Coordinates of C-alpha atoms and ligand atoms in Angstrom, one line a residue:
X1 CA -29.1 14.5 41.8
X2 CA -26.5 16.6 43.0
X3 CA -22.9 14.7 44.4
X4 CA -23.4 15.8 48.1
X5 CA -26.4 13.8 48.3
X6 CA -24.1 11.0 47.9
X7 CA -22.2 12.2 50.9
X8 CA -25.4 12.9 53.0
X9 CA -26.7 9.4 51.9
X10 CA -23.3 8.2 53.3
X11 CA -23.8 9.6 56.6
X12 CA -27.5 8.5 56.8
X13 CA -25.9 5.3 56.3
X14 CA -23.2 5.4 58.9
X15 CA -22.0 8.7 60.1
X16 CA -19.1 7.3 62.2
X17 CA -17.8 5.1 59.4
X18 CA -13.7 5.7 58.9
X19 CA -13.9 7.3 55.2
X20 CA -10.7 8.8 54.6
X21 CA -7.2 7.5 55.8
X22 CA -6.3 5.1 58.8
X23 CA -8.5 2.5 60.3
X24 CA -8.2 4.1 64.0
X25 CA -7.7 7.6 63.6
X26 CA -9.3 8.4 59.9
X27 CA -12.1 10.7 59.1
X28 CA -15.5 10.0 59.5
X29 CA -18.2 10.4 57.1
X30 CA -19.9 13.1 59.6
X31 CA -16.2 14.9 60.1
X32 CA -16.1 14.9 56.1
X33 CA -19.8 16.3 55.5
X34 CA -19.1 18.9 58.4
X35 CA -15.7 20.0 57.1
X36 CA -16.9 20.0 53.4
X37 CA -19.9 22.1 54.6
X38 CA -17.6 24.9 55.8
X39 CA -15.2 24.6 52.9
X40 CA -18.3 25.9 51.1
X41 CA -19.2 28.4 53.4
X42 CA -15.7 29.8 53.5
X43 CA -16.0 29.5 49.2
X44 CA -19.3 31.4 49.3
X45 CA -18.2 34.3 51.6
X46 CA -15.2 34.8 49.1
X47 CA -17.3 35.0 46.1
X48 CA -15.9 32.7 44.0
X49 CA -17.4 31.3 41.4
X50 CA -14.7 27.9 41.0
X51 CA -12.8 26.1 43.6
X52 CA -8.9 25.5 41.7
X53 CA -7.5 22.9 43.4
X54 CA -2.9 21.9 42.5
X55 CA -2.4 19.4 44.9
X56 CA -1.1 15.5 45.0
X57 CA -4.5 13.4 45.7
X58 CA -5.2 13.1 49.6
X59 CA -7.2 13.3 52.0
X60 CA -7.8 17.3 51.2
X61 CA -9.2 16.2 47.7
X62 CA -12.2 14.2 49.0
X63 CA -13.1 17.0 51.2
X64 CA -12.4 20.1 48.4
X65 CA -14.9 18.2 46.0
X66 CA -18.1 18.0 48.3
X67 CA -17.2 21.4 49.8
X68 CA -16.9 23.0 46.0
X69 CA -20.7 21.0 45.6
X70 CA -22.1 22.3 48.8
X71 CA -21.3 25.7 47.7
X72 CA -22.7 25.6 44.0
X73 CA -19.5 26.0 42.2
X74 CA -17.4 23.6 40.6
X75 CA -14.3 22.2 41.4
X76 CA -11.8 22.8 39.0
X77 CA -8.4 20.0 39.4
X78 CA -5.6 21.1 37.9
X79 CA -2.3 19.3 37.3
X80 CA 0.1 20.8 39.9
X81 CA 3.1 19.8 37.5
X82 CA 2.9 22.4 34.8
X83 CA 5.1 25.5 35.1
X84 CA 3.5 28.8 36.5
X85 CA 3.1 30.4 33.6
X86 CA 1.0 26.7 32.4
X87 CA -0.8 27.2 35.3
X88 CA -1.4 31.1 35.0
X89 CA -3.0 30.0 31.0
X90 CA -5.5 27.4 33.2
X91 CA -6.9 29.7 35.2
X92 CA -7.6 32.1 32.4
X93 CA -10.4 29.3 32.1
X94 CA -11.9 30.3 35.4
X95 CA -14.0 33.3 36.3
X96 CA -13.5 33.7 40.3
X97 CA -11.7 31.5 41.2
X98 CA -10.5 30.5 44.9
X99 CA -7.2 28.6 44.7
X100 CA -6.5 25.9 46.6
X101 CA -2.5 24.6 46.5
X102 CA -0.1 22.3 48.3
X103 CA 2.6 24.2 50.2
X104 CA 4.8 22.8 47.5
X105 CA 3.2 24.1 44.4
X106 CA 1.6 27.0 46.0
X107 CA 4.8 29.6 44.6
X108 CA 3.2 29.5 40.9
X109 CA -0.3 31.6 42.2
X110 CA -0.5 35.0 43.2
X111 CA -3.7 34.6 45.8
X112 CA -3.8 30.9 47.3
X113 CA -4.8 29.2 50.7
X114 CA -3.0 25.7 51.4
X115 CA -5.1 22.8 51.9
X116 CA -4.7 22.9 55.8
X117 CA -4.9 26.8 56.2
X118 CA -8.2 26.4 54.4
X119 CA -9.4 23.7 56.8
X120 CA -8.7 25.1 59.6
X121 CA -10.8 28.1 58.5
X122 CA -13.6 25.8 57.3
X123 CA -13.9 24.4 61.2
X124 CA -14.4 28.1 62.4
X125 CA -16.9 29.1 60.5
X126 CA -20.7 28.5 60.4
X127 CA -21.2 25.5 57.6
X128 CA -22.9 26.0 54.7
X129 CA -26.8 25.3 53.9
X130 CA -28.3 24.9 50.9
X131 CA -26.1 26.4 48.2
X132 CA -26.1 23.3 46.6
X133 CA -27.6 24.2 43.3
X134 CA -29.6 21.8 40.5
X135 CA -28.4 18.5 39.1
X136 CA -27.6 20.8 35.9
X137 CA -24.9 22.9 37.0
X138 CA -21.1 21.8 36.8
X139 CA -20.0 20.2 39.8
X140 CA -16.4 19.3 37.9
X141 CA -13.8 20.9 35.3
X142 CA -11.5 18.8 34.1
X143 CA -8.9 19.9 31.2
X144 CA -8.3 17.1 28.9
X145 CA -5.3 15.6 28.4
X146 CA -4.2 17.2 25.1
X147 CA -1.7 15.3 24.0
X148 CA -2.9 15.8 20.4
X149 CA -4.0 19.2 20.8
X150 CA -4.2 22.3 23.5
X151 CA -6.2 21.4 26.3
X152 CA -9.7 21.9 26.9
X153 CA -12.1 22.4 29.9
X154 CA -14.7 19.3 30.0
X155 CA -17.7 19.6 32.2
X156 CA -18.8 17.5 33.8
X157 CA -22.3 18.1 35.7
X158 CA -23.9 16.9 38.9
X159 CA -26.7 14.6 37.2
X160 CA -23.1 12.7 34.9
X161 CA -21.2 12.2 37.8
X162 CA -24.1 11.0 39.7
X163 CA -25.4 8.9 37.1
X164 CA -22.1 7.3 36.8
X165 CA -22.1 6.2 40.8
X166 CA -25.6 5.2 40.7
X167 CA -25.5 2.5 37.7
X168 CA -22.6 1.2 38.3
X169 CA -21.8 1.2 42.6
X170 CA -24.4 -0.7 45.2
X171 CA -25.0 1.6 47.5
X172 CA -23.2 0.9 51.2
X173 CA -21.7 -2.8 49.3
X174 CA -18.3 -2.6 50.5
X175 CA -17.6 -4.5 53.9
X176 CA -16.3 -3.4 57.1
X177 CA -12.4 -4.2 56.3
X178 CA -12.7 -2.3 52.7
X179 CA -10.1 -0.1 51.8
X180 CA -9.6 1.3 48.4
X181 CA -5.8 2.8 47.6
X182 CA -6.2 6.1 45.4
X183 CA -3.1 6.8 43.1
X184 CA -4.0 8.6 40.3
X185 CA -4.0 12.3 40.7
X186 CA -7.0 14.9 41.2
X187 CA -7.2 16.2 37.7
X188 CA -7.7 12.7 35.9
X189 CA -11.3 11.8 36.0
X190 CA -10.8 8.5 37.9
X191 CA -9.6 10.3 40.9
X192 CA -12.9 12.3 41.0
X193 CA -15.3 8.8 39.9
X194 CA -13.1 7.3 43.0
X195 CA -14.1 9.3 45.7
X196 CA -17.7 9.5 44.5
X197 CA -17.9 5.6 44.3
X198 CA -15.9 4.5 47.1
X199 CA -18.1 6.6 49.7
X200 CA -21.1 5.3 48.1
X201 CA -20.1 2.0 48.2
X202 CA -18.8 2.8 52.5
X203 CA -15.1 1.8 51.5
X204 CA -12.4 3.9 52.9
X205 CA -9.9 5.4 51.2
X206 CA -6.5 5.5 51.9
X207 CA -4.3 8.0 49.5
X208 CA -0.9 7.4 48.1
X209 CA -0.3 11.4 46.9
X210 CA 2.7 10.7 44.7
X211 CA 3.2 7.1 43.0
X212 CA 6.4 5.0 43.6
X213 CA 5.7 1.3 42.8
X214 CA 8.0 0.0 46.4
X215 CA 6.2 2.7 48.5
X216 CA 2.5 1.4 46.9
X217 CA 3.1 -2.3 47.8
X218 CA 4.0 -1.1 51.1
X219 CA 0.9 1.0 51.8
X220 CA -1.0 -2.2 50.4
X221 CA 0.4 -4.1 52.8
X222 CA 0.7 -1.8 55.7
X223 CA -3.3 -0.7 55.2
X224 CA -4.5 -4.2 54.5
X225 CA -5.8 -2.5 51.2
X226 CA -8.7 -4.9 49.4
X227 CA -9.3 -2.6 45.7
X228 CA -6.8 -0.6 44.1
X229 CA -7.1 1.4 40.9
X230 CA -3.9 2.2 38.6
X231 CA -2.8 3.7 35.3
X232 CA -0.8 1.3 32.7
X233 CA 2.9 3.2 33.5
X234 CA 2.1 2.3 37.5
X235 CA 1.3 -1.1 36.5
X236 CA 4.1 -1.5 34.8
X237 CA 6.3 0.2 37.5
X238 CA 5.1 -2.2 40.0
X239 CA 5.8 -5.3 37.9
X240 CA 9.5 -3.4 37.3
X241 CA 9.9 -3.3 41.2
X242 CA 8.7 -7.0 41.6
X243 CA 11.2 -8.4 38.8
X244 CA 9.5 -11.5 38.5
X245 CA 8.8 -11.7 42.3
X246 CA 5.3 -12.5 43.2
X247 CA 3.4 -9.4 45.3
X248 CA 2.9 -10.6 48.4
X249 CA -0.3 -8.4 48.9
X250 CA -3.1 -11.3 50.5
X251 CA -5.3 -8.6 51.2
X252 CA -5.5 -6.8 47.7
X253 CA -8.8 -8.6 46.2
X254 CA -9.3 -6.8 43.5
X255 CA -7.0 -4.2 41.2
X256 CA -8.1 -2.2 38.6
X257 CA -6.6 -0.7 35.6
X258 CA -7.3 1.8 32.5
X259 CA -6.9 5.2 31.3
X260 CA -4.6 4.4 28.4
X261 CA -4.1 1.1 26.8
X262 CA -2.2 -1.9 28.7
X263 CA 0.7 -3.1 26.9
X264 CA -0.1 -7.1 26.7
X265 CA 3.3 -8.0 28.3
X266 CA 2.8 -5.6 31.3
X267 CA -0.7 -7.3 31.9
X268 CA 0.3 -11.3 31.7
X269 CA 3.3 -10.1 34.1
X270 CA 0.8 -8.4 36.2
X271 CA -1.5 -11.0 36.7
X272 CA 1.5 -13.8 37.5
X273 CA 2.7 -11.5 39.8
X274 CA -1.1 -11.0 41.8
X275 CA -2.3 -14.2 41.3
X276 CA -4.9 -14.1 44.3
X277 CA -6.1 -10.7 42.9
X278 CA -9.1 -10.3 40.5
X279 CA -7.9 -7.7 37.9
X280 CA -10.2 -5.1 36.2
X281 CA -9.8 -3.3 32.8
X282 CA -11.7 0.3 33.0
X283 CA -12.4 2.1 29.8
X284 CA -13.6 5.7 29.8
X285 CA -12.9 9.4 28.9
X286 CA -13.4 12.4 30.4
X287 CA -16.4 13.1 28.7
X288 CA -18.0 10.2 29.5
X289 CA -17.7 11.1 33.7
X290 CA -15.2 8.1 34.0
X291 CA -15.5 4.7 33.3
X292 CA -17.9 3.1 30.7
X293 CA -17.1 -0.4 29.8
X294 CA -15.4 -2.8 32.1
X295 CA -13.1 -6.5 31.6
X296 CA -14.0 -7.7 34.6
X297 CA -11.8 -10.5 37.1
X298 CA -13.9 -13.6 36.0
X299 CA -12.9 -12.3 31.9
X300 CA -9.5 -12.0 33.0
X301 CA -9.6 -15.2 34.7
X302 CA -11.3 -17.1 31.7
X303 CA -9.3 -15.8 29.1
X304 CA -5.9 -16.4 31.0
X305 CA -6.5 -20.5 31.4
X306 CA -8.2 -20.5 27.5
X307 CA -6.7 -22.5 24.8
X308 CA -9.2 -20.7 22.4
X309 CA -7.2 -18.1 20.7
X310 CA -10.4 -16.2 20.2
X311 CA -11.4 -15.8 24.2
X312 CA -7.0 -15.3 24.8
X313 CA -7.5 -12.6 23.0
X314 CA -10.2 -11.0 25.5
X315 CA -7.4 -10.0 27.9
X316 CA -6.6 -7.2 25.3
X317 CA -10.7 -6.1 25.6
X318 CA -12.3 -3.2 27.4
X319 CA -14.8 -5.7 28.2
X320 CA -18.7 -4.7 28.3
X321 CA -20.6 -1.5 28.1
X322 CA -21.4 -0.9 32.2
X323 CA -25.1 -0.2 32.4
X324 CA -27.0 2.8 31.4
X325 CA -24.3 3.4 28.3
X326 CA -25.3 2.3 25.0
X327 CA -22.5 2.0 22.1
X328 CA -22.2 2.3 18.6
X329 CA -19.6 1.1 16.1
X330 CA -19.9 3.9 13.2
X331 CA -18.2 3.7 9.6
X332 CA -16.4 0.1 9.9
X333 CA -16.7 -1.6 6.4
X334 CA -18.7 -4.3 8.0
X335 CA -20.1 -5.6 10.8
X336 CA -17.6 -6.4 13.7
X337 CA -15.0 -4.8 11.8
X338 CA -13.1 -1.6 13.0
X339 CA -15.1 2.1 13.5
X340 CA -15.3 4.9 15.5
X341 CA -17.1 4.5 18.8
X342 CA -20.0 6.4 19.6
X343 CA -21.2 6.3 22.7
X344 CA -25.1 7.5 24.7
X345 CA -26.2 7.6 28.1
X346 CA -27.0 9.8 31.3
X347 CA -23.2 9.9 32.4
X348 CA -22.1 11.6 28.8
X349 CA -21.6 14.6 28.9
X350 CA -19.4 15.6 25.9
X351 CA -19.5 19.4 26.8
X352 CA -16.6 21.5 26.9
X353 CA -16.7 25.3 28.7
X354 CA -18.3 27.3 26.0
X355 CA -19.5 25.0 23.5
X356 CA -22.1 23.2 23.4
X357 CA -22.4 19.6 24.3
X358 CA -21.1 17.6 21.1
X359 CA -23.8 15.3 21.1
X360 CA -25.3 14.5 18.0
X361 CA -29.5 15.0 17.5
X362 CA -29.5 11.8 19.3
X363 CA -27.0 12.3 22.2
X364 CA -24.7 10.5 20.8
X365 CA -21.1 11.3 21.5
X366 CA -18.0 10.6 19.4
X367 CA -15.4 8.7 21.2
X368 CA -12.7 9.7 18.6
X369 CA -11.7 6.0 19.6
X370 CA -11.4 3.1 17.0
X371 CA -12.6 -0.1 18.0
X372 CA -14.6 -3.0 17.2
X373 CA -17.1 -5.5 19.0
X374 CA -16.6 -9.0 19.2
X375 CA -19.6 -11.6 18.7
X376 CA -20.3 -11.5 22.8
X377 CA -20.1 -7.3 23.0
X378 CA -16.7 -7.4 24.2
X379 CA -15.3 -4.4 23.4
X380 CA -11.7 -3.9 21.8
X381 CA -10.1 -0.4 21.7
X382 CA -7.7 0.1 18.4
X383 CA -6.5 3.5 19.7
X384 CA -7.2 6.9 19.0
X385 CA -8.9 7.5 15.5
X386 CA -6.6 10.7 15.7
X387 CA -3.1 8.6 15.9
X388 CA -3.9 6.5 12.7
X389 CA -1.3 6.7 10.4
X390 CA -2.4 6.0 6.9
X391 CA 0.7 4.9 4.7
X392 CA 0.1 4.7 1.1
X393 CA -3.5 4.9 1.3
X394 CA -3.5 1.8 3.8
X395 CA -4.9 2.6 7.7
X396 CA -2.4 1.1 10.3
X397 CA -3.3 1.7 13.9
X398 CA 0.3 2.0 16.1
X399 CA -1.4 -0.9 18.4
X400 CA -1.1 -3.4 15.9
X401 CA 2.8 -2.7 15.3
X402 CA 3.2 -1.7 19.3
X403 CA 1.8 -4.9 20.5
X404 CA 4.5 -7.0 17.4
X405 CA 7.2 -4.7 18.9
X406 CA 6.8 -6.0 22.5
X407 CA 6.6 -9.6 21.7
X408 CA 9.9 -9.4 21.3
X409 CA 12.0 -10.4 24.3
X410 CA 14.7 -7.4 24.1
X411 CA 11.6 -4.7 24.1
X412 CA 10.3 -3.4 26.7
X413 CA 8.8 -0.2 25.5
X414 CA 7.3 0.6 22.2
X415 CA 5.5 3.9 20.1
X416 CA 4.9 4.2 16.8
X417 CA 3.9 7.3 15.3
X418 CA 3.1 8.2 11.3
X419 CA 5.4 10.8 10.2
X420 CA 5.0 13.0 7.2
X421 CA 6.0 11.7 4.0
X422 CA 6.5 12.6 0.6
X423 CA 6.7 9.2 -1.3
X424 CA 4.4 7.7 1.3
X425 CA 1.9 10.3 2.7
X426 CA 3.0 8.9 6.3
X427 CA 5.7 7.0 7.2
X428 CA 5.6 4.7 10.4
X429 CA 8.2 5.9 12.9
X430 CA 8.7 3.7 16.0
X431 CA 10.7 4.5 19.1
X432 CA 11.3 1.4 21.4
X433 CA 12.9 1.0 25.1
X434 CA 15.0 -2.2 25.4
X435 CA 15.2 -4.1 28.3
X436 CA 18.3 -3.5 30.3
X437 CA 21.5 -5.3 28.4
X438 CA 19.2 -6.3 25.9
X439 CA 21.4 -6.0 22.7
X440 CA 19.1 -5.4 19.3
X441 CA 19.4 -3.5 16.4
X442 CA 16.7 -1.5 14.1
X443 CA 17.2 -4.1 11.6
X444 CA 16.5 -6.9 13.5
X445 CA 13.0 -5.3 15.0
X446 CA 11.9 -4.3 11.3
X447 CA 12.2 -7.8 10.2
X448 CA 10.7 -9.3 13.4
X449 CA 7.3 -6.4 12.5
X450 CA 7.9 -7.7 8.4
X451 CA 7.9 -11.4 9.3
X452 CA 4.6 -11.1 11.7
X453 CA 2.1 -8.3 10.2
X454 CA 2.3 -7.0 6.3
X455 CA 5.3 -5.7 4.9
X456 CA 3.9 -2.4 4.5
X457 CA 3.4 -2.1 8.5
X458 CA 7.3 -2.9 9.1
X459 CA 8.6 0.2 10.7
X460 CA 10.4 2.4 8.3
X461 CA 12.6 3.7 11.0
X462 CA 13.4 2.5 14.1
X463 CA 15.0 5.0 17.5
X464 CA 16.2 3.7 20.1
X465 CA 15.3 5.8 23.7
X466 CA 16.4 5.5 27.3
X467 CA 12.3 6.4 27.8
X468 CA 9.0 7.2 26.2
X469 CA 7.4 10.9 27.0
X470 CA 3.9 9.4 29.3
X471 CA 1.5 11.9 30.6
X472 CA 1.5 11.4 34.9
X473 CA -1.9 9.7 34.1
X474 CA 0.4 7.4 31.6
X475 CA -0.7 8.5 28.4
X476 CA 1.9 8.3 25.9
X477 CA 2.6 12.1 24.5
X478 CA 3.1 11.1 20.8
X479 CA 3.0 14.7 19.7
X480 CA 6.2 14.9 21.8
X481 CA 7.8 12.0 19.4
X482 CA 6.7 13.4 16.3
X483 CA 8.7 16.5 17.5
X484 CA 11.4 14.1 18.1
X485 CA 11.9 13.0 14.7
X486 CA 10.8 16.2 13.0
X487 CA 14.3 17.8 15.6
X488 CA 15.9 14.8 14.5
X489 CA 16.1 15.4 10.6
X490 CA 16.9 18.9 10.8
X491 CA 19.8 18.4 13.4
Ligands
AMP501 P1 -8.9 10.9 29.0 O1 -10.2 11.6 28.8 O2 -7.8 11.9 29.0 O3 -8.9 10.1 30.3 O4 -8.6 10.0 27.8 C1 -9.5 9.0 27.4 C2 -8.9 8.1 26.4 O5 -7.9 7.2 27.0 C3 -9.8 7.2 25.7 O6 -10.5 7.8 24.6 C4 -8.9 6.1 25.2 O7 -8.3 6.4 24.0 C5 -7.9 6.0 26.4 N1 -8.3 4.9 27.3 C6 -8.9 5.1 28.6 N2 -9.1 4.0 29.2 C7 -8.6 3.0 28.4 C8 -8.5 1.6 28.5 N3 -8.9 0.9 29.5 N4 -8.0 0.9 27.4 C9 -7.6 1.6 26.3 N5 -7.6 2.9 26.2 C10 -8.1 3.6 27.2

């Protein structure tokens, strides 16, 4: 299936539903399918053979992604914070391409139309027919995060992305007072998986371009919002802002988190702070067209009023495969012990532009995460098999030390990278944020790690930051701290 279907099924469902932006005065599904349709007309008459888009997510983005698929070219997000000559390198990846930019980041391209210039042209033109293309062809281009290495171009295909809606979103199951707030950028794969499965489902979206935790709860409030999805540093922004204040948000029923790994504090903060709202833990990738397993609010619920350490525990899990995606724990020393996750199904895709898909014979695909199973199939991520630091011949994941790091009451922050090491092989490096006027001292945090986990897992240096380096989509850049250190001993 290709994604506009999903559109046209959503205006054989209820062409005058609000989709995008206010209640009264939004767009309709029929004013997105028409404007999309010319986007691609206006996209075919140029040639191109991608449609670049550098803007903050809005109400452009929804209508950029069904126009690219109307026209038979993929969209291609890219993050509009990177410096021109960044960008410049990004488009090398393209072969036509049309760029798309806000006014704002539009300076850093030689030959761009604005959101709203392009609009205007799509409503004067004839719109589009059948360009679409097959289920096979790239419908998305998303460049991976690369914070281990330089990004790369995934691709993901009409038949993952429509896969992905279609196992896990009822078709037209949201209600008539739905609204879904959007705050994670374009070029993350949950922005695209957003739009897809909110217009399926009929819920409208409402857009919050750049995050601020006072201006979200307002929107929340202001839009009577009922789902919202966020990243672990917006979470923990929010519950910043609130400072131990409850939310105040009676319509938001249900928020969702994931793309990196929630710090435990962050979460039980979170969830005093909304306690009318069902919370939902999202694991995917990229490659995987978005989310895969899913903690959902009944889990959360269950293992928040638990006495059983064993189901307490399950409010650090990514929950349970969603369906259609089969896993795999591969080279763990036993069973339920720690491997690397493969994972199979029609909404992997595990390509990158020009290689092949790295699916095994099987189409299996590694996650590169670590992770185990417990005896129900919840799933627990340990990290990134890359970001194991292995210290005298012993594998410590930064989690483990992370997670003893923020127990403590003065931390509010904490990464811990391996560093090279002569003696050692690696040596773990942690970098921890205190709590303002929290007093503490390197000495004190080693022996809080040495007196909880295994001596050999106590810290062997300790630096104090005013921040960590996150990734907008609030992954933490470790590279960047290696760096840190690496600066550090030369200086
Ligand atoms: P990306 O493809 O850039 O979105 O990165 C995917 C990676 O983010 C995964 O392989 C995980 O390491 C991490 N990740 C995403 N969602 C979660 C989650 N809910 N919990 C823990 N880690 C996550």
């Amino acid at each position: 299936m290709n994604i506009a279907t999903l559109l046209d099924m959503a205006v054989a469902g209820d062409p005058g539903r609000v989709a995008i932006g206010h209640r009264g005065s939004g767009t309709t599904c029929a004013q997105l399918r028409r404007t999309a349709a010319g986007v691609a007309a206006v996209v075919h008459a140029t040639g191109a053979r991608e449609l670049v888009f550098a803007g903050l997510n809005g109400p452009a983005f929804p209508v950029l992604l069904f126009g690219a698929a109307l026209a038979g070219v993929p969209l291609m997000p890219v993050n509009y914070r990177l410096s021109a000559g960044a960008l410049t390198d990004l488009l090398g990846h393209a072969e036509r391409p049309l760029v798309v930019a806000d006014e704002a980041f539009a300076g850093a391209f030689e030959d761009v139309r604005t959101p709203e210039a392009l609009m205007k042209e799509a409503m004067s033109v004839e719109p589009a027919t059948g360009l679409e293309g097959s289920p096979d062809d790239p419908a998305v281009l998303l460049f991976t995060s690369g914070t281990t290495a330089a990004p790369k171009v995934a691709v993901l295909r009409h038949r993952h992305l429509a896969s992905y809606v279609l196992q896990t979103v009822e078709f037209a199951s949201a209600g008539p007072e739905d609204a879904v707030l959007t705050s994670v950028p374009p070029y993350h794969v949950a922005g695209v998986g957003s739009v897809l499965s909110s217009l399926y489902a009929g819920r409208r979206m409402v857009h919050l371009g750049a995050f601020e935790p006072g201006a979200w709860l307002e929107l929340v409030r202001s839009e009577r919002i009922t789902s919202a999805m966020v990243v672990p540093t917006m979470l923990a922004r929010i519950v910043e802002h609130l400072d131990g204040r409850p939310a105040e948000v009676p319509s938001l029923r249900s928020l969702a988190y994931g793309g990196a790994r929630m710090p435990p504090p962050v979460l039980e903060a979170a969830l005093r702070a909304f306690p009318d709202t069902g919370f939902t833990n999202a694991y995917g990738l990229t490659e995987t067209s978005s989310t895969i397993a899913l903690l959902g609010p009944e889990d959360h619920r269950a293992a928040l009023s638990s006495g059983d350490p064993a189901m307490r525990a399950r409010l650090g899990s990514a929950g349970r495969m969603v369906p259609g995606v089969e896993a795999r724990i591969r080279g763990a020393g036993s069973p339920g012990a720690v491997g690397e996750l493969w994972v199979r199904g029609p909404q992997v895709s595990g390509e990158y532009q020009g290689a092949e898909a790295l699916l095994d014979a099987d189409g299996w695909f590694h996650t590169r995460d670590l992770a185990h199973f417990d005896d129900d199939g919840y799933l627990f991520i340990a990290g990134r098999a890359d970001d194991t630091i292995i210290r005298g011949g012993e594998n410590i994941a930064p989690a483990e030390v992370e997670d003893v790091l923020l127990q403590h009451s003065a931390v509010r922050e904490a990464a811990v990278v391996g560093v090279p090491d002569e003696e050692w092989g690696e040596r773990i490096a942690a970098f921890v944020v205190v709590h303002e006027g929290a007093g503490v001292d390197a000495e004190a945090l080693r022996s809080w790690v040495r007196t909880r986990l295994r001596g050999s897992r106590t810290p062997d240096t300790v630096d104090f930051l005013a921040e960590l380096p996150y990734t907008p989509t609030g992954k933490l850049l470790r590279r960047q701290l290696l760096d840190t250190t690496r600066r550090g001993r030369r200086g």
